[in-house]
Short mmCIF file of N, CA and C in Angstrom, two decimals:
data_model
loop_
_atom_site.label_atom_id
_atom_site.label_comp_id
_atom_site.label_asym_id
_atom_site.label_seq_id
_atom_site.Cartn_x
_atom_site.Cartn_y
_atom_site.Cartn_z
N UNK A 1 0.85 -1.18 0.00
CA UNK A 1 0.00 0.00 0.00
C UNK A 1 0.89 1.23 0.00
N UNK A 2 0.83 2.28 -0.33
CA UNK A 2 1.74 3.12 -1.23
C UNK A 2 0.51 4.64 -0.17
N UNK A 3 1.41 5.63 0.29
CA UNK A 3 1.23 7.15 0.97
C UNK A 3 0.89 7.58 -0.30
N UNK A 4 -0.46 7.84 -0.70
CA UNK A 4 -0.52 9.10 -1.64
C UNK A 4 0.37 10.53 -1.73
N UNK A 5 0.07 11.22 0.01
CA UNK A 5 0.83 12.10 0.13
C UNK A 5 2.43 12.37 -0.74
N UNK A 6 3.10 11.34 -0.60
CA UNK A 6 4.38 10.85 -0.57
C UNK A 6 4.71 11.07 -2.46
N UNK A 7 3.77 10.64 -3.21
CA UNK A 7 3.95 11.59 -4.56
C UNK A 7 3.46 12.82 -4.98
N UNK A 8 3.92 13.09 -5.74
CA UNK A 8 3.44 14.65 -6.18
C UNK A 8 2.41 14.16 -7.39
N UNK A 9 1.30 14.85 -7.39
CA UNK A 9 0.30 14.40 -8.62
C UNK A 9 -0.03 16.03 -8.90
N UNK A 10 -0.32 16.34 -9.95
CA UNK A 10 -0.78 17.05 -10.82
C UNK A 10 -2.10 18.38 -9.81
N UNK A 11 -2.31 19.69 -10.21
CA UNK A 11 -2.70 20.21 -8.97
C UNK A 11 -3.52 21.09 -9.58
N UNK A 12 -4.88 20.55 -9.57
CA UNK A 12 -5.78 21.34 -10.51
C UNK A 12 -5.81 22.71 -10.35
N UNK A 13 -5.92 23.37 -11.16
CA UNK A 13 -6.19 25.00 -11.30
C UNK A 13 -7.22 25.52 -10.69
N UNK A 14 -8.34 24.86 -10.20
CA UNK A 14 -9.01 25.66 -9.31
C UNK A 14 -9.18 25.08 -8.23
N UNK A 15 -8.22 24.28 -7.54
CA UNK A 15 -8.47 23.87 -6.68
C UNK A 15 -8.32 24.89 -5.12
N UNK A 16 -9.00 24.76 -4.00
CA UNK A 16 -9.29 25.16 -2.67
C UNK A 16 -7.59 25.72 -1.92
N UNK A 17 -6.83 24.37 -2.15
CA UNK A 17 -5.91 23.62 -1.32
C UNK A 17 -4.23 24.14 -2.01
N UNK A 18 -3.63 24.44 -0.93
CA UNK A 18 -2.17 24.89 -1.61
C UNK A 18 -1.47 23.66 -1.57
N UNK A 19 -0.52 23.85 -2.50
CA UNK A 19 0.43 22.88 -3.16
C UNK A 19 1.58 22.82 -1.48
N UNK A 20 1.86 21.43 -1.12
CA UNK A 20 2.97 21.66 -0.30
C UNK A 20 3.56 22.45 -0.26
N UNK A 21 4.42 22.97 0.11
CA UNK A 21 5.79 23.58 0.32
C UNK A 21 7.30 22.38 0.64
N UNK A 22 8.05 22.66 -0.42
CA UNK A 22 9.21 21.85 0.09
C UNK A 22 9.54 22.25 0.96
N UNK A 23 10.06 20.67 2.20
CA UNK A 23 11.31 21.53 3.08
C UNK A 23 12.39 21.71 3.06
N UNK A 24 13.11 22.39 3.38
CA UNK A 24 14.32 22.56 3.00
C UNK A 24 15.48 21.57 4.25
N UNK A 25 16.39 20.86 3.40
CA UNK A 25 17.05 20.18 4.70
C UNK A 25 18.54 20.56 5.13
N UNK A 26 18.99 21.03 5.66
CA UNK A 26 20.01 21.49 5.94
C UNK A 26 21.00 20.89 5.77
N UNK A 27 22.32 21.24 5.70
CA UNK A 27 23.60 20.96 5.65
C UNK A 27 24.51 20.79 6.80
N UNK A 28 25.05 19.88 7.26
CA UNK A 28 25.96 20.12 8.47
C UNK A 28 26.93 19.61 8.29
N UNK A 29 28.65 20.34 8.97
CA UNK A 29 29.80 19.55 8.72
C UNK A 29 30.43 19.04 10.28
N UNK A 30 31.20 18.41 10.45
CA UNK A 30 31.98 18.30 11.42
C UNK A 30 32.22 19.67 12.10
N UNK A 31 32.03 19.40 13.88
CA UNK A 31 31.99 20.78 14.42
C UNK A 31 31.24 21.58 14.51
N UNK A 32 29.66 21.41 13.85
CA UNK A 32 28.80 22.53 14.02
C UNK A 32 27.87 22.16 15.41
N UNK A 33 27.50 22.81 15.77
CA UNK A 33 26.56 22.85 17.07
C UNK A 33 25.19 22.82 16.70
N UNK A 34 24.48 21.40 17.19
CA UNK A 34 23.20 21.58 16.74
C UNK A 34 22.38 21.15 17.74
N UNK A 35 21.09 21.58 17.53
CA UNK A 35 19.79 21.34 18.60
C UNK A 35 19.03 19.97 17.75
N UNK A 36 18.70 19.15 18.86
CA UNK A 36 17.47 18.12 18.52
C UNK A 36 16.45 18.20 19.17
N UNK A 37 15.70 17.90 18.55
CA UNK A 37 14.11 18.06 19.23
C UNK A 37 14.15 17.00 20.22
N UNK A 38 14.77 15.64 20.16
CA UNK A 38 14.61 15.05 21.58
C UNK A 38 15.63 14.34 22.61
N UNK A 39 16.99 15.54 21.78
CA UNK A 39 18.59 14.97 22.52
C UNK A 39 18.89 15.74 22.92
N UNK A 40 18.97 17.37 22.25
CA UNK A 40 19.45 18.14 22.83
C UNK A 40 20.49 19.02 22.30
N UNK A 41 21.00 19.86 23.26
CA UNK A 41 22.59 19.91 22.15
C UNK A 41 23.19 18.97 22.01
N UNK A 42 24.13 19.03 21.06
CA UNK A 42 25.48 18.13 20.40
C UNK A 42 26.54 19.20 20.09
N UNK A 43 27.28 18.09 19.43
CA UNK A 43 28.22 18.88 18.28
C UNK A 43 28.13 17.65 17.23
N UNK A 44 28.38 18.08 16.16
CA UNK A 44 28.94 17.30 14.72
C UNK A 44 29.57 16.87 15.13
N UNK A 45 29.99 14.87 15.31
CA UNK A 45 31.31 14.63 14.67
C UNK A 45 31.86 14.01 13.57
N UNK A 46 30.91 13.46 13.02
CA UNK A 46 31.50 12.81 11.15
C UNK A 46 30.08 13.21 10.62
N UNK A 47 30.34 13.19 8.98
CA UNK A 47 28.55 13.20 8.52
C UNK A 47 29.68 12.21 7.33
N UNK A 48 28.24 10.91 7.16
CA UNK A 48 28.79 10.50 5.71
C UNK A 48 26.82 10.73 4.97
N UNK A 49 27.07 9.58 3.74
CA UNK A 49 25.88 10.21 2.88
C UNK A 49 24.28 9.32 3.49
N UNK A 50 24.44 8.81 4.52
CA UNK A 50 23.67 8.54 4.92
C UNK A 50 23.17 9.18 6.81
N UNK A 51 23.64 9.77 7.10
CA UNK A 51 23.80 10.83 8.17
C UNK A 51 24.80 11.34 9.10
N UNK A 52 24.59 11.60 10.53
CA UNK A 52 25.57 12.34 11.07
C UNK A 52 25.03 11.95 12.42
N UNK A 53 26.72 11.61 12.68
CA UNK A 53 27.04 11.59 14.19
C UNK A 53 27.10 12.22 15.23
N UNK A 54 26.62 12.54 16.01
CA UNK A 54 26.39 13.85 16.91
C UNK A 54 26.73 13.26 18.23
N UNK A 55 27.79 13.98 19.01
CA UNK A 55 27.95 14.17 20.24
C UNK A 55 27.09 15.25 21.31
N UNK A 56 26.32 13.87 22.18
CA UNK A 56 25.19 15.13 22.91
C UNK A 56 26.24 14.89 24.26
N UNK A 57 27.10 14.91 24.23
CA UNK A 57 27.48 15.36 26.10
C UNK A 57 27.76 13.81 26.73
N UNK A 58 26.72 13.08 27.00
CA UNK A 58 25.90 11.91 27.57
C UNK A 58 26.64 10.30 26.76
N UNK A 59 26.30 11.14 25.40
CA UNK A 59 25.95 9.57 24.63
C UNK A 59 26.13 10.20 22.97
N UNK A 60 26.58 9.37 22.26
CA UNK A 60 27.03 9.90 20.72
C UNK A 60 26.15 8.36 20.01
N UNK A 61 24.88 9.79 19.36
CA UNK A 61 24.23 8.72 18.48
C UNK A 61 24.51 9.31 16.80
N UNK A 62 24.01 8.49 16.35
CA UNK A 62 23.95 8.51 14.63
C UNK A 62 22.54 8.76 14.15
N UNK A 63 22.76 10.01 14.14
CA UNK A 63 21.13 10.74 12.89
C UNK A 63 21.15 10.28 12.01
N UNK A 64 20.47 9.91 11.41
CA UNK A 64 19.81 9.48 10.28
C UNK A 64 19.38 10.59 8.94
N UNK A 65 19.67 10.45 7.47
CA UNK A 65 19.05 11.63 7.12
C UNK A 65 17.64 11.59 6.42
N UNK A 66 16.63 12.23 6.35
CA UNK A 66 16.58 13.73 6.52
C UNK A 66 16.87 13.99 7.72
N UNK A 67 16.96 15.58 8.08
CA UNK A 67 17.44 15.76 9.79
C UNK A 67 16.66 16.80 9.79
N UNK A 68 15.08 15.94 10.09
CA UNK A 68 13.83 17.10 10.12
C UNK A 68 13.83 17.63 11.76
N UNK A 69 14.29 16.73 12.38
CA UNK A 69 14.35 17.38 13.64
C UNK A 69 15.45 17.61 14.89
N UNK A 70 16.52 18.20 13.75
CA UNK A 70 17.91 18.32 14.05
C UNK A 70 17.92 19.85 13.51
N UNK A 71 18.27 21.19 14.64
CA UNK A 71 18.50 22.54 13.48
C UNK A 71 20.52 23.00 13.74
N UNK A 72 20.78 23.44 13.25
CA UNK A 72 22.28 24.01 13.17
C UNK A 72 21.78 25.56 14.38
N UNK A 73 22.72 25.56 15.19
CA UNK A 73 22.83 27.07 15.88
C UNK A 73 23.85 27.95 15.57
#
């Protein structure tokens, strides 16, 4: 079973309803300081093409990407 949401289909001209908005996903390198919605601060310490390692203080986990709820400070 397949998220409709999840494709983009065609967006009639008179329709009610606005077109998504992309989000935009950020960039992070080694060393940047970032907030998580449920870790906290960190810092960067590696990113490869599948996400980034973050040191929160405590415990060093591996984000995953997208990093919808990861922001750069």
């Amino acid at each position: 079973m397949s998220n409709a949401s999840a494709h983009s289909r065609p967006r009639h001209a008179n329709s009610p309803f606005r077109p998504q908005a992309e989000v935009a996903i950020e960039e992070f390198a080694a060393g940047d300081r970032v907030c998580h919605d449920s870790h906290g601060l960190g810092r960067v310490v590696s990113i490869d093409a599948g996400g980034a390692t973050v040191d929160f203080g405590g415990s060093t986990l591996r984000i995953e990407t997208p990093f919808r709820k990861m922001t750069k400070l």
